[in-house]
């Protein structure tokens, strides 16, 4: 057995438990499995699902956190997607939004392109990268007790938070939310009291 998998958590269980503790959070999902995990936990108007925006989840979360400083902004993405957007971590570190948390579900694979091993299974430590980019509250989670640690960091709003959650490399059934970008955008805006565009 891969040693990573010996300490890995069930991604769907983790995401469902985390979202249950953060019912008011604005959630941005990275493409692929994180979107399926968030949707499987229950569709909400405050979920914004990204389709085909590889590497853009964390930086979109930053923009939202700056635009909505009174809201908790939670990005839930995967290791492959975050590896594509490493520069975004530097910008988050430079901006230091108090209300932004990035949760990377790290299965050590590029799940959307055939489960090739990702850089995190080859030695890249994303929590260490986040700390090096100036995100002081960056840590690794490898058990369900980590749900409370992540939720507390999100609710505290004491600075940007980054959690690298080691999850099992399971091939779970896809739970597909709407791919109608206009619909998702407008219901998200309405949940914030903004007019549709």
Steps between C-alpha positions, in 0.01 A plus 500: 500500500615853422602659834296810411186288482559355848431844647252629243141604564184441301462815291120502485467445875751777570336753268149426628612537863685824426213660311258401777712711738513794256143546372549869419830473314531607139650192332707497181586156365789390284410299195435127513479299819481795745195624310344154518581477874345837582189430291464154659496670842194700393450766238478855636454843344833601660693234305680619187615207287786559260508304176818495296679772698809295581716688750248778561313399815724654767548826313126527434449444872743786568303735278177402672655540847615852411161591351305350794711568812208426732457145365687175564647387168595136470678354199485122468728369228734215414876459494523493121294818465699679771830394345388681185431815706805524726546866412163571659639397837762774476230757427291375793808525722559856381135606545440323835118485487367418845194322363652256247567132558631259237446127553689274263372143479827325423476147363843517339354458152364689201153350526344665196760381250543137594636484857862569412709570811516869582795689639364468853558124486850574367612729783329839466360614835225748420461618862872584506463682167209702642705595807791602275256723311411683823188310608588451866209275587582211266483142619447139401200289604488121477208404725138596559594695812645751257147610407479690828843658450409624154154623608649689795753671272226601254274637774782686678566725198845580637678477168523286191494128570623209289426135581649211304264210570642159414211303350468149362558460128154353450311513172163610634179540299464844350238727654445764234358845578364729234745590225292806414749772593248782473260322736774420756634859482160663540380287789835560674458876451141486625615318815711813569211736430642605163307534177548236230724585205 
